[in-house]
mmCIF file of C-alpha atoms in Angstrom:
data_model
loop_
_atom_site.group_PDB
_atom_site.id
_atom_site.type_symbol
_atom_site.label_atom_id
_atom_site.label_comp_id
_atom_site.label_asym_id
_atom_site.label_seq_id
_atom_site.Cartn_x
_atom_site.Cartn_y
_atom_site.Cartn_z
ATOM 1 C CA UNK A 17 0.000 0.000 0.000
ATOM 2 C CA UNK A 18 2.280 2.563 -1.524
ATOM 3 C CA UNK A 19 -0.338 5.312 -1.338
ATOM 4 C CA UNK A 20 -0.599 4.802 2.442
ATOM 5 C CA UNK A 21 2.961 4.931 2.968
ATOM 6 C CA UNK A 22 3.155 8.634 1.234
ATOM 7 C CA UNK A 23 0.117 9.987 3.624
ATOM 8 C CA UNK A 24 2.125 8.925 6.060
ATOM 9 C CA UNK A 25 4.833 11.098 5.446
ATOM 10 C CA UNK A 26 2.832 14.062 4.279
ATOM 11 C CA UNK A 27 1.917 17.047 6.872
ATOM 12 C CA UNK A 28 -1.612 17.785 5.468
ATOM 13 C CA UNK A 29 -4.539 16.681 3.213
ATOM 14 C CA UNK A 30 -4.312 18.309 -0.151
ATOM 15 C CA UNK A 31 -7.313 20.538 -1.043
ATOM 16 C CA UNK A 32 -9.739 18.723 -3.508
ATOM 17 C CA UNK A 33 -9.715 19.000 -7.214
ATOM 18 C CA UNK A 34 -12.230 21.735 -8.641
ATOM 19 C CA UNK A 35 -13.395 19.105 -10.915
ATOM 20 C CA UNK A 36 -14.882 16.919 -7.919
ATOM 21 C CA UNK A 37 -17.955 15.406 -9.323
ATOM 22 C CA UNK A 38 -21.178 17.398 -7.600
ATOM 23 C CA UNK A 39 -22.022 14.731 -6.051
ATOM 24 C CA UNK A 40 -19.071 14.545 -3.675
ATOM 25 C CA UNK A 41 -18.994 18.075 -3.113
ATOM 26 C CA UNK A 42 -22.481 17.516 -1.244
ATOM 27 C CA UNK A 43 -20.972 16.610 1.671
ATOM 28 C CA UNK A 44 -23.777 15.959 3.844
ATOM 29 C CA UNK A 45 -26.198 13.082 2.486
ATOM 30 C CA UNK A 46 -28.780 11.248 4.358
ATOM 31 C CA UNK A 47 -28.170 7.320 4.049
ATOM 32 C CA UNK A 48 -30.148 4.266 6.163
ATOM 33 C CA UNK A 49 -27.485 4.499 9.280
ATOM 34 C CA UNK A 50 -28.121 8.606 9.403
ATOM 35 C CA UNK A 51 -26.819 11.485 8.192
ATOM 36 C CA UNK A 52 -23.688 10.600 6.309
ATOM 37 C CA UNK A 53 -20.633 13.212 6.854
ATOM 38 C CA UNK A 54 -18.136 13.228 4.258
ATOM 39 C CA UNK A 55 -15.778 15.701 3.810
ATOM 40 C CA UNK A 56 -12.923 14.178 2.669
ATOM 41 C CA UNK A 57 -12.740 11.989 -0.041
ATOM 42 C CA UNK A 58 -10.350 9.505 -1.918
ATOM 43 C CA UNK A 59 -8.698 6.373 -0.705
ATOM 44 C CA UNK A 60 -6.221 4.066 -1.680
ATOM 45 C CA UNK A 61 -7.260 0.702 0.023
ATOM 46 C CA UNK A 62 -8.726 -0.651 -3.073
ATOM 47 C CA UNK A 63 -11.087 -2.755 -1.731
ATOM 48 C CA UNK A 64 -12.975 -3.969 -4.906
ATOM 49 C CA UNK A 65 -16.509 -3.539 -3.954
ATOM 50 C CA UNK A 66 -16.205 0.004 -2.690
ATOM 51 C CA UNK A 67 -19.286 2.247 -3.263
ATOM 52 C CA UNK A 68 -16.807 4.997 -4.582
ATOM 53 C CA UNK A 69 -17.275 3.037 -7.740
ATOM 54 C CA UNK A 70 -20.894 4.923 -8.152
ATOM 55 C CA UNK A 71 -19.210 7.910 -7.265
ATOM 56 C CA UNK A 72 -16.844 8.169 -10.254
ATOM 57 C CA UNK A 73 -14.447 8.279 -7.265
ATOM 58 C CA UNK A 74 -12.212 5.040 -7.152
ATOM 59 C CA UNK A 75 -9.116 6.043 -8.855
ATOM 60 C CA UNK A 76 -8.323 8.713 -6.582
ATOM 61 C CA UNK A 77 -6.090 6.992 -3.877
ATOM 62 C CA UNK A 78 -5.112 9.967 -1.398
ATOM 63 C CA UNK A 79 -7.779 11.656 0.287
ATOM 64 C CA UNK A 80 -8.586 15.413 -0.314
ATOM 65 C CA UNK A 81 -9.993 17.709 1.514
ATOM 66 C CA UNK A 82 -13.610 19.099 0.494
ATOM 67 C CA UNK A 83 -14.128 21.401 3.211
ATOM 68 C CA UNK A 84 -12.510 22.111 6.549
ATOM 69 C CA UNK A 85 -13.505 20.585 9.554
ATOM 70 C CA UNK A 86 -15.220 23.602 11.445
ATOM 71 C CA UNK A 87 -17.528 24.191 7.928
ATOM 72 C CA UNK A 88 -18.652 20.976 7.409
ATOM 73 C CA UNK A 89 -20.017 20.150 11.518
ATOM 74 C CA UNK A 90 -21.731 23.783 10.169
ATOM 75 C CA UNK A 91 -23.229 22.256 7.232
ATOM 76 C CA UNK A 92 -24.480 18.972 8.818
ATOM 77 C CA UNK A 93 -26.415 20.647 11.612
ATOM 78 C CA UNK A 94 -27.705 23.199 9.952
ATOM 79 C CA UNK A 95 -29.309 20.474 7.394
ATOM 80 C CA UNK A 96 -33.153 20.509 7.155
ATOM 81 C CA UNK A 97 -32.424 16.902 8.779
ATOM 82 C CA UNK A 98 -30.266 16.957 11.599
ATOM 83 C CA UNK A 99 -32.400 17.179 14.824
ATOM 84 C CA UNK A 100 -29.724 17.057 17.874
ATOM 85 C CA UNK A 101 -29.886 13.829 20.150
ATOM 86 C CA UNK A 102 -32.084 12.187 17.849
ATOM 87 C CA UNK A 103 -30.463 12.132 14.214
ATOM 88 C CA UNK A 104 -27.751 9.292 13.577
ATOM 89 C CA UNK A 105 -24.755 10.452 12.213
ATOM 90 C CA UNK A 106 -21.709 8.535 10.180
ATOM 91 C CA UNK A 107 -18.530 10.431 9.213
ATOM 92 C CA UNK A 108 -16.540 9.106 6.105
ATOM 93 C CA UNK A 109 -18.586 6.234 5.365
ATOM 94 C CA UNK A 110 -18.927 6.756 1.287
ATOM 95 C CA UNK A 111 -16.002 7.661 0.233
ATOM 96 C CA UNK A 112 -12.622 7.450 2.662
ATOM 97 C CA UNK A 113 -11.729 5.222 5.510
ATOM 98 C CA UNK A 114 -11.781 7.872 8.957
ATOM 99 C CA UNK A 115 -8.677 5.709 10.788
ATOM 100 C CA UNK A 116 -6.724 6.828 7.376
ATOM 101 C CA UNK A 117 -3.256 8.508 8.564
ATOM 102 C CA UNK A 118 -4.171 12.286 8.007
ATOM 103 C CA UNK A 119 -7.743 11.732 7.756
ATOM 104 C CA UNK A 120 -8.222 10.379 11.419
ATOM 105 C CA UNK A 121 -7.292 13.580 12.680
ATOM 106 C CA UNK A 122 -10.273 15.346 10.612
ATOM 107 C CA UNK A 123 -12.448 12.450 11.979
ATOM 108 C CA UNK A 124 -11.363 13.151 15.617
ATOM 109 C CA UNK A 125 -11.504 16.991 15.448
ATOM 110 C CA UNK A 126 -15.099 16.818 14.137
ATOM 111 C CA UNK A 127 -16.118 14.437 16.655
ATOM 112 C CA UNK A 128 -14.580 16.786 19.441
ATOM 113 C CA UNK A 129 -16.081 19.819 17.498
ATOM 114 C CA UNK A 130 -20.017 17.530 17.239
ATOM 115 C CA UNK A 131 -19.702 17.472 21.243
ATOM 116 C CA UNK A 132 -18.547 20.574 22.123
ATOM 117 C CA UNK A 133 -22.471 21.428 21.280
ATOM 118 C CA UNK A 134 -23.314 18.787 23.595
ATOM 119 C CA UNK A 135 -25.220 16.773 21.120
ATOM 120 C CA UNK A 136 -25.704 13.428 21.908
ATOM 121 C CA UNK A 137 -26.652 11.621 18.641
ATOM 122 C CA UNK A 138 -25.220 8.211 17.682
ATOM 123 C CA UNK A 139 -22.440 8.413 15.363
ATOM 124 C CA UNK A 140 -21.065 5.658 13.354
ATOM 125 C CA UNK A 141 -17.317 5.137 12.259
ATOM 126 C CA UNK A 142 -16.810 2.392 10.067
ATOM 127 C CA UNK A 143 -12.918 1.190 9.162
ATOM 128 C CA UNK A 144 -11.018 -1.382 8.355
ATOM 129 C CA UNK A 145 -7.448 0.249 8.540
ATOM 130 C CA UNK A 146 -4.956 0.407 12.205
ATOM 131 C CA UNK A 147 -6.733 1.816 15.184
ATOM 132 C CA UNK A 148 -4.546 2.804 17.865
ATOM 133 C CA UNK A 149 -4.370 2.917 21.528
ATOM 134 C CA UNK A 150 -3.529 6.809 21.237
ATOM 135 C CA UNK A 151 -6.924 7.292 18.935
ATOM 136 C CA UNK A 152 -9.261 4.995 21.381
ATOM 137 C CA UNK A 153 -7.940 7.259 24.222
ATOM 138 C CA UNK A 154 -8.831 10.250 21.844
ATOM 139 C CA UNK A 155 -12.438 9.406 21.461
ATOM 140 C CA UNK A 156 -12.842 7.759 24.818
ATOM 141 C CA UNK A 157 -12.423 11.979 26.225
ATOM 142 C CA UNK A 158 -15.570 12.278 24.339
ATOM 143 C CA UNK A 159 -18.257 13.083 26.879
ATOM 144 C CA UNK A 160 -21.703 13.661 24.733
ATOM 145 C CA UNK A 161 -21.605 11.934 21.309
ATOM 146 C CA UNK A 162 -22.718 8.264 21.288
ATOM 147 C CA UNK A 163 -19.684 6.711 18.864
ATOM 148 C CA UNK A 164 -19.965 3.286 17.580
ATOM 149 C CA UNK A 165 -16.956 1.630 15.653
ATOM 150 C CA UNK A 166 -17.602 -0.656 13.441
ATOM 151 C CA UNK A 167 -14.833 -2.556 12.221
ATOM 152 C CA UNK A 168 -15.344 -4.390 9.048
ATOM 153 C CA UNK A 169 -14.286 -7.623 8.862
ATOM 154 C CA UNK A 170 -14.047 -10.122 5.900
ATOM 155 C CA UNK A 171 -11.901 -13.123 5.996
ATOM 156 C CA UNK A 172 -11.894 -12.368 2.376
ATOM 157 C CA UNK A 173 -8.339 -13.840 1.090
ATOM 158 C CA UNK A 174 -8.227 -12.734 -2.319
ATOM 159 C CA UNK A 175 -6.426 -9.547 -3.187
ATOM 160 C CA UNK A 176 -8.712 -8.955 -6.140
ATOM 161 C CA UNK A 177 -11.324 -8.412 -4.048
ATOM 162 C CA UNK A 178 -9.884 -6.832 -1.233
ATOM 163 C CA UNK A 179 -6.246 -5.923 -1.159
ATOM 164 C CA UNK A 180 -6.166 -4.890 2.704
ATOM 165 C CA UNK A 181 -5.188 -7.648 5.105
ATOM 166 C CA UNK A 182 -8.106 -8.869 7.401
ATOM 167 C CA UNK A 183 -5.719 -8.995 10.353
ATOM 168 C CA UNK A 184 -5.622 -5.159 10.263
ATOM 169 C CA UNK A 185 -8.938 -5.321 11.204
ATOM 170 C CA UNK A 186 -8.460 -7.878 13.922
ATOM 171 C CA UNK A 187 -6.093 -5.559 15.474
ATOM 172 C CA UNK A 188 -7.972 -2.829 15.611
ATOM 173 C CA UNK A 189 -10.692 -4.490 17.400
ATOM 174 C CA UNK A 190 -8.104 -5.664 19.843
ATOM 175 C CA UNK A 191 -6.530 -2.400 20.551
ATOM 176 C CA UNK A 192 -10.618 -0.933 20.988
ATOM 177 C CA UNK A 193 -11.724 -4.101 23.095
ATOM 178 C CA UNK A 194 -8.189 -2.981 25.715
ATOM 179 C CA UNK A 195 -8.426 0.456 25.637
ATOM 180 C CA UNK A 196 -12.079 2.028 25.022
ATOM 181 C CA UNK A 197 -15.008 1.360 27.063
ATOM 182 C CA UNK A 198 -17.667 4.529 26.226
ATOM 183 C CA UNK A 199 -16.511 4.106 22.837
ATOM 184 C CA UNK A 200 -18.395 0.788 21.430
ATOM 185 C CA UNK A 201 -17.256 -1.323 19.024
ATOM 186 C CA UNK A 202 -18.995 -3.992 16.571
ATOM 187 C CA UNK A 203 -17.473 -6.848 13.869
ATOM 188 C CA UNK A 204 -18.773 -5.562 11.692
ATOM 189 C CA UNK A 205 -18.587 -8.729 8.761
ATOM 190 C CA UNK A 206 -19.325 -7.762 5.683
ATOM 191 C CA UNK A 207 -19.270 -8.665 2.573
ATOM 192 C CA UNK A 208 -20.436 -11.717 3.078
ATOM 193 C CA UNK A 209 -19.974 -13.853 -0.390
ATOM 194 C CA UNK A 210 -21.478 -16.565 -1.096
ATOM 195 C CA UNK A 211 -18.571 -19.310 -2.362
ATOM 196 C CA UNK A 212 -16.160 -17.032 -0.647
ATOM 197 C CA UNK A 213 -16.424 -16.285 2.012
ATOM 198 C CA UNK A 214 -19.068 -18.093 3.970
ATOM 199 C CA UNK A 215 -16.629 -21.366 5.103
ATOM 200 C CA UNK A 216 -16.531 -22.563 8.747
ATOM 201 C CA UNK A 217 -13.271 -21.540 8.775
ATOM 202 C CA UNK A 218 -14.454 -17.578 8.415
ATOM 203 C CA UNK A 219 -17.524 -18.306 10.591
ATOM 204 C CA UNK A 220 -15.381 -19.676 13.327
ATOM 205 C CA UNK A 221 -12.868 -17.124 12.861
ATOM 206 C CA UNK A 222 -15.733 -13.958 13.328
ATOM 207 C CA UNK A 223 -17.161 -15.999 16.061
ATOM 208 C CA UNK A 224 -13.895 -16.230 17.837
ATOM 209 C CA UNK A 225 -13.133 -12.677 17.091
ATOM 210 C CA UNK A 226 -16.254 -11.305 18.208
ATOM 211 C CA UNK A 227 -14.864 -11.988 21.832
ATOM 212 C CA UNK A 228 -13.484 -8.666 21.337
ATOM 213 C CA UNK A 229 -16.713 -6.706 20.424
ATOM 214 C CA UNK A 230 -19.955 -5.826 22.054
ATOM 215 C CA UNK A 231 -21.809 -7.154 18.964
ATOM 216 C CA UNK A 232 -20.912 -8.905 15.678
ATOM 217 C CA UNK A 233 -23.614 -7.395 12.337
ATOM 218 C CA UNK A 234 -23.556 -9.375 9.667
ATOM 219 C CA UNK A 235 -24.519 -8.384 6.056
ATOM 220 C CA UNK A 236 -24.230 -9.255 2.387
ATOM 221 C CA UNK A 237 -22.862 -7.685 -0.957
ATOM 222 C CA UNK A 238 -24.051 -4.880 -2.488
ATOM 223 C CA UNK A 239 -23.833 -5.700 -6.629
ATOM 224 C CA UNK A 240 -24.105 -2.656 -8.813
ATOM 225 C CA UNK A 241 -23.385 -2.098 -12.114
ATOM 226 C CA UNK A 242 -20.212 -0.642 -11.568
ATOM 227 C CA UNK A 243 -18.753 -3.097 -9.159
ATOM 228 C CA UNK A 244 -19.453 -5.945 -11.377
ATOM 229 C CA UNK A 245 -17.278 -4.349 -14.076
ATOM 230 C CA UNK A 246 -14.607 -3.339 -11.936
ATOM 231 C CA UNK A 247 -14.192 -7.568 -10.971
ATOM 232 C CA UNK A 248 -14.187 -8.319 -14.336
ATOM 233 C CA UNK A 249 -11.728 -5.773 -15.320
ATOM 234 C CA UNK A 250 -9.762 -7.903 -12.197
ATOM 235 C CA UNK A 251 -10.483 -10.909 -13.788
ATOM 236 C CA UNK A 252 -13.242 -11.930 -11.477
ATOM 237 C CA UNK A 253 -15.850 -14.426 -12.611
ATOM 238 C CA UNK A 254 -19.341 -12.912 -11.632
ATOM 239 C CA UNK A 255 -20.366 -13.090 -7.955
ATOM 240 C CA UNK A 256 -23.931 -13.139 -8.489
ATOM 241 C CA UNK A 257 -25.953 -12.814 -11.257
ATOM 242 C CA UNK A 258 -28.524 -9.578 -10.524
ATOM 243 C CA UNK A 259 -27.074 -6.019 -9.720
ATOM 244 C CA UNK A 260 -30.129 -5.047 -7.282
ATOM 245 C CA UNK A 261 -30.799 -2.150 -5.033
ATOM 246 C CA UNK A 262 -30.371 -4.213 -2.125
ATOM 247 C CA UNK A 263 -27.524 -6.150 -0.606
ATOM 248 C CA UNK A 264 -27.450 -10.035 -1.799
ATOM 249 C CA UNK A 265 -27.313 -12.508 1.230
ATOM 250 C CA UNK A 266 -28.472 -15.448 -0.076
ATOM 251 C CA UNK A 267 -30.967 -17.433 2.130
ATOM 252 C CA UNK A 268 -28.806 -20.499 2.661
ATOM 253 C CA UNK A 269 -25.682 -18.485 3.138
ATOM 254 C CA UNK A 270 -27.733 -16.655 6.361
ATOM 255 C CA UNK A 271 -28.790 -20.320 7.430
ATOM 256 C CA UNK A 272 -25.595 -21.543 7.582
ATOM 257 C CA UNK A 273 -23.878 -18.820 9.075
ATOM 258 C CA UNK A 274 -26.595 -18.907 11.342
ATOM 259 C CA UNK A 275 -26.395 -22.697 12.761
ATOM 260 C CA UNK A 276 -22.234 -22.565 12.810
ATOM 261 C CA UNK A 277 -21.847 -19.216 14.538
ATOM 262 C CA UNK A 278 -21.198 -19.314 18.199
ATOM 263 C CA UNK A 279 -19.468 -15.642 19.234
ATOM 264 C CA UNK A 280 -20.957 -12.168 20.836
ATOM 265 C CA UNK A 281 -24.956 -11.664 19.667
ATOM 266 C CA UNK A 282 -25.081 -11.583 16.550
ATOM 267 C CA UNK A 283 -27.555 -9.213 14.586
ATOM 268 C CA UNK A 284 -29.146 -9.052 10.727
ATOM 269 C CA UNK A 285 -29.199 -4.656 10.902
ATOM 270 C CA UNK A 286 -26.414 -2.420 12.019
ATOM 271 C CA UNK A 287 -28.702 -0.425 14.157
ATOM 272 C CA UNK A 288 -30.144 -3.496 16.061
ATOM 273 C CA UNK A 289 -26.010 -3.894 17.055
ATOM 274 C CA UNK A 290 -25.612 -0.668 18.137
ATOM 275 C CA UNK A 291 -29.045 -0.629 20.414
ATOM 276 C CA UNK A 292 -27.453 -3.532 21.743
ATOM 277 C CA UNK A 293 -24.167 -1.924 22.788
ATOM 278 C CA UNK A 294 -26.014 0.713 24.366
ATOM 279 C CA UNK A 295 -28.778 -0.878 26.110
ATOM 280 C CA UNK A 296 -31.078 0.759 23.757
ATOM 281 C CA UNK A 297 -34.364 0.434 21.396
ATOM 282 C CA UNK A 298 -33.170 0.177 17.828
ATOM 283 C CA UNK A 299 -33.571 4.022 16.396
ATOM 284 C CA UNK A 300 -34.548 2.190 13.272
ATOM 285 C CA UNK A 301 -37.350 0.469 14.774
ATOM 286 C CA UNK A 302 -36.706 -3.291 13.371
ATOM 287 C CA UNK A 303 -38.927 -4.442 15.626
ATOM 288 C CA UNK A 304 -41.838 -3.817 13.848
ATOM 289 C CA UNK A 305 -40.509 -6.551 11.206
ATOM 290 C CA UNK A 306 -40.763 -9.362 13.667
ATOM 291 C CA UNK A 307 -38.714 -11.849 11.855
ATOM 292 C CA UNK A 308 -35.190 -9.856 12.074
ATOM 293 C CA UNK A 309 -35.214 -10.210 15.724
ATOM 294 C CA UNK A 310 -35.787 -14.171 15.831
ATOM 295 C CA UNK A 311 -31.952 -13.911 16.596
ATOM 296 C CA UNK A 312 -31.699 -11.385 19.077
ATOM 297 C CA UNK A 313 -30.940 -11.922 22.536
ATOM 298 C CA UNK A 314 -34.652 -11.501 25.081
ATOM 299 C CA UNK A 315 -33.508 -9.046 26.627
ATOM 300 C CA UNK A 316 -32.619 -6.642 23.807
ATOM 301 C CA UNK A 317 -36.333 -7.926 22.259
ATOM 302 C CA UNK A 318 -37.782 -6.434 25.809
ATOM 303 C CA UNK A 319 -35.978 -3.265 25.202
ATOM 304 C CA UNK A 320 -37.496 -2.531 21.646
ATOM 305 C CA UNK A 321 -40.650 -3.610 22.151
ATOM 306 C CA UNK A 322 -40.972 -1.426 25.312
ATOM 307 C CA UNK A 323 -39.499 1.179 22.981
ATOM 308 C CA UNK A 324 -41.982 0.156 20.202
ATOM 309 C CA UNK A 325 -45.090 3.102 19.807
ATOM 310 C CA UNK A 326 -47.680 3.047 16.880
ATOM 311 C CA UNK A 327 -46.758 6.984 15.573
ATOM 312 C CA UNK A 328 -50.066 9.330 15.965
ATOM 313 C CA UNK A 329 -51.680 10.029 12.791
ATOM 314 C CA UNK A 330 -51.023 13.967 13.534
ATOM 315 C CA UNK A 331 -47.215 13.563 14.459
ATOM 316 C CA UNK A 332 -47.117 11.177 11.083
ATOM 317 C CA UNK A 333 -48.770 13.948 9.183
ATOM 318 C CA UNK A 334 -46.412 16.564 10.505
ATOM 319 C CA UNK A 335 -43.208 14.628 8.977
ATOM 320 C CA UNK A 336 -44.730 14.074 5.946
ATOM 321 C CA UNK A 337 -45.599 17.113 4.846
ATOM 322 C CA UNK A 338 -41.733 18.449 6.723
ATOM 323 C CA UNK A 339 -40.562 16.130 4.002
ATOM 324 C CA UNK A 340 -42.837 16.951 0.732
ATOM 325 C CA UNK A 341 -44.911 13.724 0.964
ATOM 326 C CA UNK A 342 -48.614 13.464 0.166
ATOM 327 C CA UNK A 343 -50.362 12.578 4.304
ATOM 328 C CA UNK A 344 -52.969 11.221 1.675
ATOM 329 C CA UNK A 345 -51.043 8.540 0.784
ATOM 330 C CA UNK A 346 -49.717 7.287 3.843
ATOM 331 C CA UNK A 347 -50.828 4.212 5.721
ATOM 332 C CA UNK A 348 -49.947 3.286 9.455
ATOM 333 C CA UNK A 349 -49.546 -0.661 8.793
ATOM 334 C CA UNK A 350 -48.822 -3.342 11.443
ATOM 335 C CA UNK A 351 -45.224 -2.667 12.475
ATOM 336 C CA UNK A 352 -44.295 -0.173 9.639
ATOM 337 C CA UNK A 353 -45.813 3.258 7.570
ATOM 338 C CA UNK A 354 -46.258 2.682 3.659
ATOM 339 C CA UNK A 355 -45.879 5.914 1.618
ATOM 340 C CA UNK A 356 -45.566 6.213 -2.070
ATOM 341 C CA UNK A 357 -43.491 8.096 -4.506
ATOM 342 C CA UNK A 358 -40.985 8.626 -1.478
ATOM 343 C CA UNK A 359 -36.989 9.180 -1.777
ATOM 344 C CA UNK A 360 -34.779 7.198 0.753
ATOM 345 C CA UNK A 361 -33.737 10.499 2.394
ATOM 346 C CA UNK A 362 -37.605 11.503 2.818
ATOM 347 C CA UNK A 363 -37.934 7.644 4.506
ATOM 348 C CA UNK A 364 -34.895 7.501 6.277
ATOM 349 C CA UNK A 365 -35.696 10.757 8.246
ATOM 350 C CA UNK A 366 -39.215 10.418 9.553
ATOM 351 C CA UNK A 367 -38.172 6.440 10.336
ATOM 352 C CA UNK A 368 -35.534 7.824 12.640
ATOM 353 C CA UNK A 369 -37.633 10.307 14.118
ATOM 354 C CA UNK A 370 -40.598 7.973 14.739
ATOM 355 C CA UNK A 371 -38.052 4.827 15.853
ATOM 356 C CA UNK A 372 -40.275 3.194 13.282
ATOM 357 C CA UNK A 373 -40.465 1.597 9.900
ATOM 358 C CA UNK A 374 -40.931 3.534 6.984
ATOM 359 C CA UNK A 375 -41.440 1.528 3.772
ATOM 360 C CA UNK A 376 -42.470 3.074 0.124
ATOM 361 C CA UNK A 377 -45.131 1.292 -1.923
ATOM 362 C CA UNK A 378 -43.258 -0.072 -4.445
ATOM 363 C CA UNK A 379 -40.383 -1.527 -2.659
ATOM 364 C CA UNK A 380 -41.760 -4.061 -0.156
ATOM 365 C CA UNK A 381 -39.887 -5.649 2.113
ATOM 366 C CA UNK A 382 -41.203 -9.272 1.916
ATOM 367 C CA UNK A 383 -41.840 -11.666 4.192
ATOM 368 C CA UNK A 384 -38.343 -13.544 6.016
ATOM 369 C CA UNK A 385 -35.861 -11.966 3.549
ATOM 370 C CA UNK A 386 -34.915 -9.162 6.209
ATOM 371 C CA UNK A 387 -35.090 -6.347 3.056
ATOM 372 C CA UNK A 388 -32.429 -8.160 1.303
ATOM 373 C CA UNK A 389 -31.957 -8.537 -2.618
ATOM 374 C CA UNK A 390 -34.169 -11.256 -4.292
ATOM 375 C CA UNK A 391 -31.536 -13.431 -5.401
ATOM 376 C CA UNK A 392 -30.997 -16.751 -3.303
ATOM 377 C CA UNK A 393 -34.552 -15.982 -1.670
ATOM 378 C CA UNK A 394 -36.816 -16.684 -4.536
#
């Protein structure tokens, strides 16, 4: 990793290119986990099946610098959004890796910046690079901010899928497991492939691994367009057939992971980990699908279902028309609210400030495939 090597001997992140497509400039997007932060961009892990492929964004390996630190914790809470204590938040999710050298010290200083205001919103930080003692110590100071680390995890051996070295990740969640306690951390294993990694040898590696994590979330491939082309460009044979919206997790590949895993509680949704961690209902409010939490510990079940409220039809209303929906077309259904024409970013923010499902029309969730892709469930 030649590219990491030179950030490590640079002082500063270089200023991004003027020719930045618009959609990275936007640094503050809402995605399924929250508001997504992102305001540096470029990486040079290479791990095939990075969304930066649908960003026109893969081929720049050292991270720039969209916006500084100070303007971009403006930008996110002064989106239409961002409601403090309530709204989850992820920083560098789409398009770096936060524990980057250079980069982690944007992460941090945002972070400290976020809870200087006292906000206590979940944030998510995803990585698979070197977490150190130095930067658990750094966020453990933290006193507001709810920060989840999700380590990801793949057991994936072959370097045309993903050049970075899975014990880099099993580090890190060493070094967070001995030295951070506020801070919680989760396996985060993903992708899971089928044919590739789905062996017992990679289930009872996460299981044992997961001794160091408050919860292990487990989760499929997402198969666009552009990250099938990339693998063949690699010489990779196709992974799946369909490029769907959703990630693929075959049926059988769940069911066997399923009966060989034996590690921390293990959970189908990233928010249902991080509840977990914290003692929490999901913000995401999973419970209303009753089938994802057929593997979830009681007690956690207790939680979100105590947690669990039916919204009012006038608080329902109120979001809808906050977001530009039609209250005409919305239905409270048993566990979830159908609306119709709807974006993800309309969904995704009156789900998180209900704590409750929030499905459009047209893209069901059917019955026992948790909202994954149809292929290996039909």
């Amino acid at each position: 990793m030649e590219a990491v090597g030179d950030l490590e001997r640079e002082r500063h992140l270089r200023k991004a290119p003027r020719n930045l497509p618009a959609s990275l400039r936007n640094v503050v997007e809402y995605r399924k986990s929250g508001l997504s932060l992102n305001h540096v961009v470029g990486c040079p892990l290479d791990c095939g099946y990075c969304v930066r492929h649908m960003f026109d964004n893969f081929e720049m390996k050292r991270p720039h610098l969209v916006m500084d630190d100070e303007e971009a914790v403006s930008a996110l809470i002064s989106h239409w959004a961002f409601v403090p204590h309530v709204t989850p938040v992820q920083i560098f999710n789409r398009a770096t890796d936060p524990f980057l050298p250079l980069v982690k010290q944007h992460m941090l200083h945002t972070l400290e910046l976020l809870d200087g205001h006292g906000f206590g919103n979940h944030v998510l930080v995803i990585t698979r690079w070197k977490v150190t003692p130095e930067d658990a110590e750094r966020l453990e100071r933290l006193r507001h901010l709810k920060v989840t680390v999700l380590v990801t995890w793949s057991g994936i051996a072959d370097p045309r899928l993903e050049p970075v070295d899975s014990v880099i990740a099993e580090r890190s969640l060493e070094v967070l497991c001995k030295h951070a306690s506020r801070t919680k951390r989760i396996l985060y294993w993903r992708p899971i492939i089928a044919g590739v990694n789905d062996t017992d040898e990679c289930i009872a590696r996460a299981s044992a691994l997961s001794r160091f994590a408050d919860a292990t979330v487990f989760t499929g491939l997402f198969h666009r367009e552009q990250i099938r082309a990339h693998f063949r460009s690699a010489g990779v044979e196709d992974l799946y057939h369909d490029v769907p919206r959703r990630k693929i997790l075959p049926r059988v590949v769940e069911q066997h992971i399923l009966r060989r895993y034996f590690g921390a509680p293990i959970f189908r949704k990233t928010s249902c980990g991080i509840a977990y961690a914290y003692g929490e209902a999901d913000y995401n409010g999973h419970y209303g699908i009753r089938e994802i939490c057929d593997i979830c510990p009681s007690g956690q079940i207790e939680i979100c279902a105590a947690g669990h409220r039916r919204p009012s039809p006038d608080r329902l209303s109120s979001l809808v028309q906050m977001v530009g929906l039609d209250p005409g077309r919305v239905e409270i259904a048993a566990g979830k609210v159908i609306v119709e024409d709807s974006t993800e970013q309309q969904r995704y923010f009156i789900q998180h400030s209900l704590g409750f499902q929030v499905h459009d029309r047209t893209q069901p969730h059917l019955p026992e495939r948790h909202g994954r892709a149809e292929e290996g469930w039909s």
